[in-house]
mmCIF file of N, CA and C in Angstrom:
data_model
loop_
_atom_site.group_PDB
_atom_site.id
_atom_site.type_symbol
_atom_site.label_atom_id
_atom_site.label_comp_id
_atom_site.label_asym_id
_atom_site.label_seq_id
_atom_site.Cartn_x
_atom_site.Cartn_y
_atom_site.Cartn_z
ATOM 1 N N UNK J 11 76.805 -3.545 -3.969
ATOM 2 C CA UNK J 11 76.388 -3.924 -5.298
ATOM 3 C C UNK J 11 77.626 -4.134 -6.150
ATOM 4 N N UNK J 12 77.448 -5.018 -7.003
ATOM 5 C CA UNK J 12 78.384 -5.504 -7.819
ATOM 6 C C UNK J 12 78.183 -6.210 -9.249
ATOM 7 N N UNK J 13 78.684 -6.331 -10.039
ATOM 8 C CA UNK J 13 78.267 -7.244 -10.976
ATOM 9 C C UNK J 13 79.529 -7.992 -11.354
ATOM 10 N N UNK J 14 79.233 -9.657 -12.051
ATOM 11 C CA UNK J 14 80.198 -10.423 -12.053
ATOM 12 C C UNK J 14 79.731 -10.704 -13.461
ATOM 13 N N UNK J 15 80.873 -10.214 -14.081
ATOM 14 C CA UNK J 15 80.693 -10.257 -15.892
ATOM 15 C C UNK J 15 81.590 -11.253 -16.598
ATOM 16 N N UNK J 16 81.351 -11.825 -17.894
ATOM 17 C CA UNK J 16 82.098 -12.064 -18.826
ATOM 18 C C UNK J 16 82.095 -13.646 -18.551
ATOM 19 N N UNK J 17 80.065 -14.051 -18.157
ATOM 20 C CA UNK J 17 80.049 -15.052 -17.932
ATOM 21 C C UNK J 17 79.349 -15.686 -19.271
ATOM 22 N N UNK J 18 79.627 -17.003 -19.280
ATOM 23 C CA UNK J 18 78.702 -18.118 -20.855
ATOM 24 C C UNK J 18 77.523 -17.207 -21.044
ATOM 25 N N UNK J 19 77.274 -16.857 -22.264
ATOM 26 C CA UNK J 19 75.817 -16.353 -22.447
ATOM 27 C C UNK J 19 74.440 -17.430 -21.906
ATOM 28 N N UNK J 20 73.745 -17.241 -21.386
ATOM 29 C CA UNK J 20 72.310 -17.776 -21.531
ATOM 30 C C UNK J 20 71.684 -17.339 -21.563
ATOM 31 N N UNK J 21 69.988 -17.772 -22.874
ATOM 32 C CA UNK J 21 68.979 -17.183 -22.768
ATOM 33 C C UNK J 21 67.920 -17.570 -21.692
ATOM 34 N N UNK J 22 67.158 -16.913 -21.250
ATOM 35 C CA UNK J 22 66.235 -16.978 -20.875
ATOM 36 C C UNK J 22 65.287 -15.858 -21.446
ATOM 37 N N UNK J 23 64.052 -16.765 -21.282
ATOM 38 C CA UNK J 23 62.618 -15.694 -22.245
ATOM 39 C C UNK J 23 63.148 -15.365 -23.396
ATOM 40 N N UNK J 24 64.170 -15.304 -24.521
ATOM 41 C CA UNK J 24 64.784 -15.157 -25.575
ATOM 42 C C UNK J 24 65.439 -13.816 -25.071
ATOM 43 N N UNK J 25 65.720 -13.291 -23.699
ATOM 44 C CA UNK J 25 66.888 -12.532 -23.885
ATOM 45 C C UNK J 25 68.317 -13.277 -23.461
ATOM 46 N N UNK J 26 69.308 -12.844 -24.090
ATOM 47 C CA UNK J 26 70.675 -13.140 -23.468
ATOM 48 C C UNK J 26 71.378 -12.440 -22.510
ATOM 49 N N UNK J 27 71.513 -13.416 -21.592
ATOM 50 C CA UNK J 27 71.997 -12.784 -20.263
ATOM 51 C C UNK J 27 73.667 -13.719 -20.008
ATOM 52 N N UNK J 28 74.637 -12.346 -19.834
ATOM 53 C CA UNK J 28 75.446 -12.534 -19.777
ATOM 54 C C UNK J 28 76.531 -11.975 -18.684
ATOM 55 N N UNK J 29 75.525 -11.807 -18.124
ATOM 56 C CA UNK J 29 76.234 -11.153 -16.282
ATOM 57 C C UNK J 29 75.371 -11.230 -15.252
ATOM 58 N N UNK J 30 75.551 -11.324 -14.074
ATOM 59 C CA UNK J 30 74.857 -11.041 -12.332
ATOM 60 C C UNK J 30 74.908 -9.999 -11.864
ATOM 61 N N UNK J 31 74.048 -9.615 -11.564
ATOM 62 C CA UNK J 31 74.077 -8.243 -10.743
ATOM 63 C C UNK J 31 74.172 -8.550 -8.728
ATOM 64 N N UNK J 32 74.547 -8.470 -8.117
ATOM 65 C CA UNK J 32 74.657 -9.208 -7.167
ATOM 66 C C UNK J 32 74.649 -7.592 -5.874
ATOM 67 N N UNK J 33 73.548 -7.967 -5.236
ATOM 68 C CA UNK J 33 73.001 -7.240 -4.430
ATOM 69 C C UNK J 33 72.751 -7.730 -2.907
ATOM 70 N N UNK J 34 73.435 -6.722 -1.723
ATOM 71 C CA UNK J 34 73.991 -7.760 -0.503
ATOM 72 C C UNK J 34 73.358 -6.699 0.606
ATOM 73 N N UNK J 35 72.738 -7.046 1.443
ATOM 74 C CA UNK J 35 72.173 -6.002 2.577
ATOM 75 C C UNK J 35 73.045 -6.589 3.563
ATOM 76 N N UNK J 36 74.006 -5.649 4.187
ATOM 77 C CA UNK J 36 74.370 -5.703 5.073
ATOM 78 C C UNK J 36 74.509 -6.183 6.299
ATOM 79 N N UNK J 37 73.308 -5.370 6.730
ATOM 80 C CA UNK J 37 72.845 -5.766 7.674
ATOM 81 C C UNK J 37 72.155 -6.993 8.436
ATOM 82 N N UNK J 38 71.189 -7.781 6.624
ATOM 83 C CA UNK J 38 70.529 -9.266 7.175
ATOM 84 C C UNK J 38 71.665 -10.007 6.837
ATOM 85 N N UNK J 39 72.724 -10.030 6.028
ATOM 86 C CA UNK J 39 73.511 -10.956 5.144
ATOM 87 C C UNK J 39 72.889 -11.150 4.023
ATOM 88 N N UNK J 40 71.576 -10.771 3.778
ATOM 89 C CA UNK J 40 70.664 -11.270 2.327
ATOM 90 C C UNK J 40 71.572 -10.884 1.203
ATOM 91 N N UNK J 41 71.835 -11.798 0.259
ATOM 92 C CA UNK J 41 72.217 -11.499 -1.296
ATOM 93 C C UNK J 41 71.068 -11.792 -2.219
ATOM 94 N N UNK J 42 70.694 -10.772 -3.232
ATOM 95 C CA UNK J 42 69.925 -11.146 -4.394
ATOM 96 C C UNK J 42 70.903 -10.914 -5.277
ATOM 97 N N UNK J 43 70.764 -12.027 -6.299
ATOM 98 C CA UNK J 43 71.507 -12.148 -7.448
ATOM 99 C C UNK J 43 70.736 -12.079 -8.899
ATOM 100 N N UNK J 44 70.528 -11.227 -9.708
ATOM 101 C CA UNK J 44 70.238 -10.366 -11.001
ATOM 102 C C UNK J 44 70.867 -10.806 -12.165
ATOM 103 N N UNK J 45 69.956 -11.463 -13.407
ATOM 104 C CA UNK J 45 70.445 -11.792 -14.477
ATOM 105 C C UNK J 45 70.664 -10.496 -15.155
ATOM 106 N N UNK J 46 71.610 -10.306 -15.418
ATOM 107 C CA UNK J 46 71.708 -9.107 -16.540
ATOM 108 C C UNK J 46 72.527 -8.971 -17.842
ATOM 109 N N UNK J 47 72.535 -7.836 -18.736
ATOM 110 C CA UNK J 47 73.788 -8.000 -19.630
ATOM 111 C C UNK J 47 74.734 -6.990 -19.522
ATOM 112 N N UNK J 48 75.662 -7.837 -19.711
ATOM 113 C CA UNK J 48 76.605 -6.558 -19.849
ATOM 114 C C UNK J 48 76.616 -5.369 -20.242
ATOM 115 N N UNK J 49 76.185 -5.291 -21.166
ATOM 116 C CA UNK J 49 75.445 -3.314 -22.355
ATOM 117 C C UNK J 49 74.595 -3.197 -21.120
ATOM 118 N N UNK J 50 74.196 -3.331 -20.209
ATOM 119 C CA UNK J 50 73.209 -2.295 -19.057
ATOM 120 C C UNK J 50 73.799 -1.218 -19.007
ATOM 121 N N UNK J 51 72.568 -0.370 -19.083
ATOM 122 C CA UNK J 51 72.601 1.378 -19.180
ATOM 123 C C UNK J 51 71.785 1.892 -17.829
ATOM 124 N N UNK J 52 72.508 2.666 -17.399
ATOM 125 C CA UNK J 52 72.000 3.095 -16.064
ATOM 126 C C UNK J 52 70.415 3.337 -15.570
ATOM 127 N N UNK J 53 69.522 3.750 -16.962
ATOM 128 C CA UNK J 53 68.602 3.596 -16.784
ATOM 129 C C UNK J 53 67.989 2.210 -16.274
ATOM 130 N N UNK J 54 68.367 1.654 -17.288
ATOM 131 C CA UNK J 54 67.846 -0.220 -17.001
ATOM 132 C C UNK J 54 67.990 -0.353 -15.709
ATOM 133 N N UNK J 55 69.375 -0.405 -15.112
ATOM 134 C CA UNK J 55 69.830 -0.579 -13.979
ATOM 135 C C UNK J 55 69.114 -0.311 -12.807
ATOM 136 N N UNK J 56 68.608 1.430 -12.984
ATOM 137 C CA UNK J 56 67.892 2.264 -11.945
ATOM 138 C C UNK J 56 66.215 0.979 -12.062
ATOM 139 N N UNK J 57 65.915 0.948 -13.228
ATOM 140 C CA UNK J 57 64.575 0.372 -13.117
ATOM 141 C C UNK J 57 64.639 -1.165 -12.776
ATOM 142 N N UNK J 58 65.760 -1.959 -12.696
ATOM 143 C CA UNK J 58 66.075 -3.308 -12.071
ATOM 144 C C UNK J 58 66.081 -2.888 -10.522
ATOM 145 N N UNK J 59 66.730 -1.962 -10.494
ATOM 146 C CA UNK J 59 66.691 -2.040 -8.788
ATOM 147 C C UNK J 59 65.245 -1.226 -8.583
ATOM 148 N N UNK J 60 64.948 -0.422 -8.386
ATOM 149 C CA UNK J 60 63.421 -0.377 -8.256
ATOM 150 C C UNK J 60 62.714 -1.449 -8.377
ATOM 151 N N UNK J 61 62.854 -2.180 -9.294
ATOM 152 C CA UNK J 61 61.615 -3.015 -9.477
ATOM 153 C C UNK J 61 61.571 -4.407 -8.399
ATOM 154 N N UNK J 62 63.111 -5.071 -8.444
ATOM 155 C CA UNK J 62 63.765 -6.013 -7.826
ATOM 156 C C UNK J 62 63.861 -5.341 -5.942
ATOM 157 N N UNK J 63 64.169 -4.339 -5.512
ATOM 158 C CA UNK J 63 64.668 -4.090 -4.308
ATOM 159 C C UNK J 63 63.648 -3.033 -3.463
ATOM 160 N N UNK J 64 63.460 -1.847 -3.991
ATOM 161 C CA UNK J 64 62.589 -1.288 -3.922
ATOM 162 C C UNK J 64 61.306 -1.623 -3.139
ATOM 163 N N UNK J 65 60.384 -2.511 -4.266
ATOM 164 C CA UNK J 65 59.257 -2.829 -4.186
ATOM 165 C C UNK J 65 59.392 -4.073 -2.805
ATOM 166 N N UNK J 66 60.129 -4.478 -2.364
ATOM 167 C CA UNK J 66 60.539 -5.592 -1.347
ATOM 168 C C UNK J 66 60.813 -4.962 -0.038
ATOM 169 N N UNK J 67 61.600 -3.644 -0.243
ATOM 170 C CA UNK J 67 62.147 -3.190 0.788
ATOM 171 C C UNK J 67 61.955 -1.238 1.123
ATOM 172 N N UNK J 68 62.154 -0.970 1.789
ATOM 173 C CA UNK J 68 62.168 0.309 1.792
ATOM 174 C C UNK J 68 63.680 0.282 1.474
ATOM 175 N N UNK J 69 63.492 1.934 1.171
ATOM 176 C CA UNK J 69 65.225 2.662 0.743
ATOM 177 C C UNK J 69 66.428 2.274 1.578
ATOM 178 N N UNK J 70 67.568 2.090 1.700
ATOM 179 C CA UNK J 70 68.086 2.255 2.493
ATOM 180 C C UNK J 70 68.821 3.863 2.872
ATOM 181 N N UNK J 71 69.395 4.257 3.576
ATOM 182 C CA UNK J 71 70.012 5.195 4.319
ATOM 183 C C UNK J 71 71.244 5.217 3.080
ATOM 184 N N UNK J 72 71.973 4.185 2.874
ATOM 185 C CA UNK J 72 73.192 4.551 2.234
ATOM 186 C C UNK J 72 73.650 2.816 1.634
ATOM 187 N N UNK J 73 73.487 3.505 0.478
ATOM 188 C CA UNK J 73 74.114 2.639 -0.474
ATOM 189 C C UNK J 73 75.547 2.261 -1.106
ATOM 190 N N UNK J 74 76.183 1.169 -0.637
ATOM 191 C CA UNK J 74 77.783 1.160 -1.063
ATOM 192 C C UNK J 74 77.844 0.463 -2.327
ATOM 193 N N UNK J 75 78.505 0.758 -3.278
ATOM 194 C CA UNK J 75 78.943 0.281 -4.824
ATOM 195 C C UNK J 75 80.449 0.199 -5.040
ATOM 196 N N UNK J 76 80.519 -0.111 -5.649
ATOM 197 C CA UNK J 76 82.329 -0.810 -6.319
ATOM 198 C C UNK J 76 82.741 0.531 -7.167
ATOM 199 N N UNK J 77 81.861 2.026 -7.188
ATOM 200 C CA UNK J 77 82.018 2.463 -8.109
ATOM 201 C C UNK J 77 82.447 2.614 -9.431
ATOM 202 N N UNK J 78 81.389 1.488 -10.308
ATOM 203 C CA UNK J 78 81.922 0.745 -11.535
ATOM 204 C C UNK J 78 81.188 2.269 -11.973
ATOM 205 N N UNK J 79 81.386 2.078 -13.670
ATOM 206 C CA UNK J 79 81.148 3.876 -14.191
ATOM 207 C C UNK J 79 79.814 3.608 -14.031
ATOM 208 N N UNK J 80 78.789 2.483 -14.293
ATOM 209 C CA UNK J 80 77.528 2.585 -14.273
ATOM 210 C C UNK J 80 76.859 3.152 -13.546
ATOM 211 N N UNK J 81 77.561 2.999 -12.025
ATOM 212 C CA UNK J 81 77.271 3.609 -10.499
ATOM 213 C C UNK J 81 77.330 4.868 -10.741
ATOM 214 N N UNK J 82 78.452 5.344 -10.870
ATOM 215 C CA UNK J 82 78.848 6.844 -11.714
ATOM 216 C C UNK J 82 78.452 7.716 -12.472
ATOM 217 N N UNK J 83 77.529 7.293 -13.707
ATOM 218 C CA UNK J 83 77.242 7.737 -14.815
ATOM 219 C C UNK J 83 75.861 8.721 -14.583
ATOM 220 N N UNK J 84 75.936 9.840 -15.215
ATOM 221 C CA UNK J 84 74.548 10.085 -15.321
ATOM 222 C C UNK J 84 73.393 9.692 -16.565
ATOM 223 N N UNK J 85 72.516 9.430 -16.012
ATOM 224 C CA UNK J 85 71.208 8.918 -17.499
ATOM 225 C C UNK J 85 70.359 9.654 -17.522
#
């Protein structure tokens, strides 16, 4: 998991989205890529991936991150 920030704003649905969240399984090669904003708070985050990965897939075993602080943080 990763996110690629400090891209042109665009709205969509009247929110502004100004980053990707970019999500890669290993194992198939699958990438899903996540409109998001930058101000994401770990909560949001936890409930994007639930909602986005989760509901598609079972858990995985072990999850690797860039350990950005978001990864880090407690909420």
């Amino acid at each position: 998991m990763d996110f690629i920030i400090e891209l042109p704003p665009v709205i969509q649905k009247g929110i502004i989205y100004d980053s990707i969240l970019v999500i890669l399984n290993c194992y198939t090669k699958l990438a899903k890529y996540f409109s998001c904003m930058t101000s994401i708070t770990a909560s949001d985050f936890a409930e994007l991936f639930i909602d986005a990965i989760l509901s598609d897939y079972d858990l995985s075993s072990s999850i690797i991150s860039d350990r950005d602080k978001l990864f880090t943080s407690h909420y």
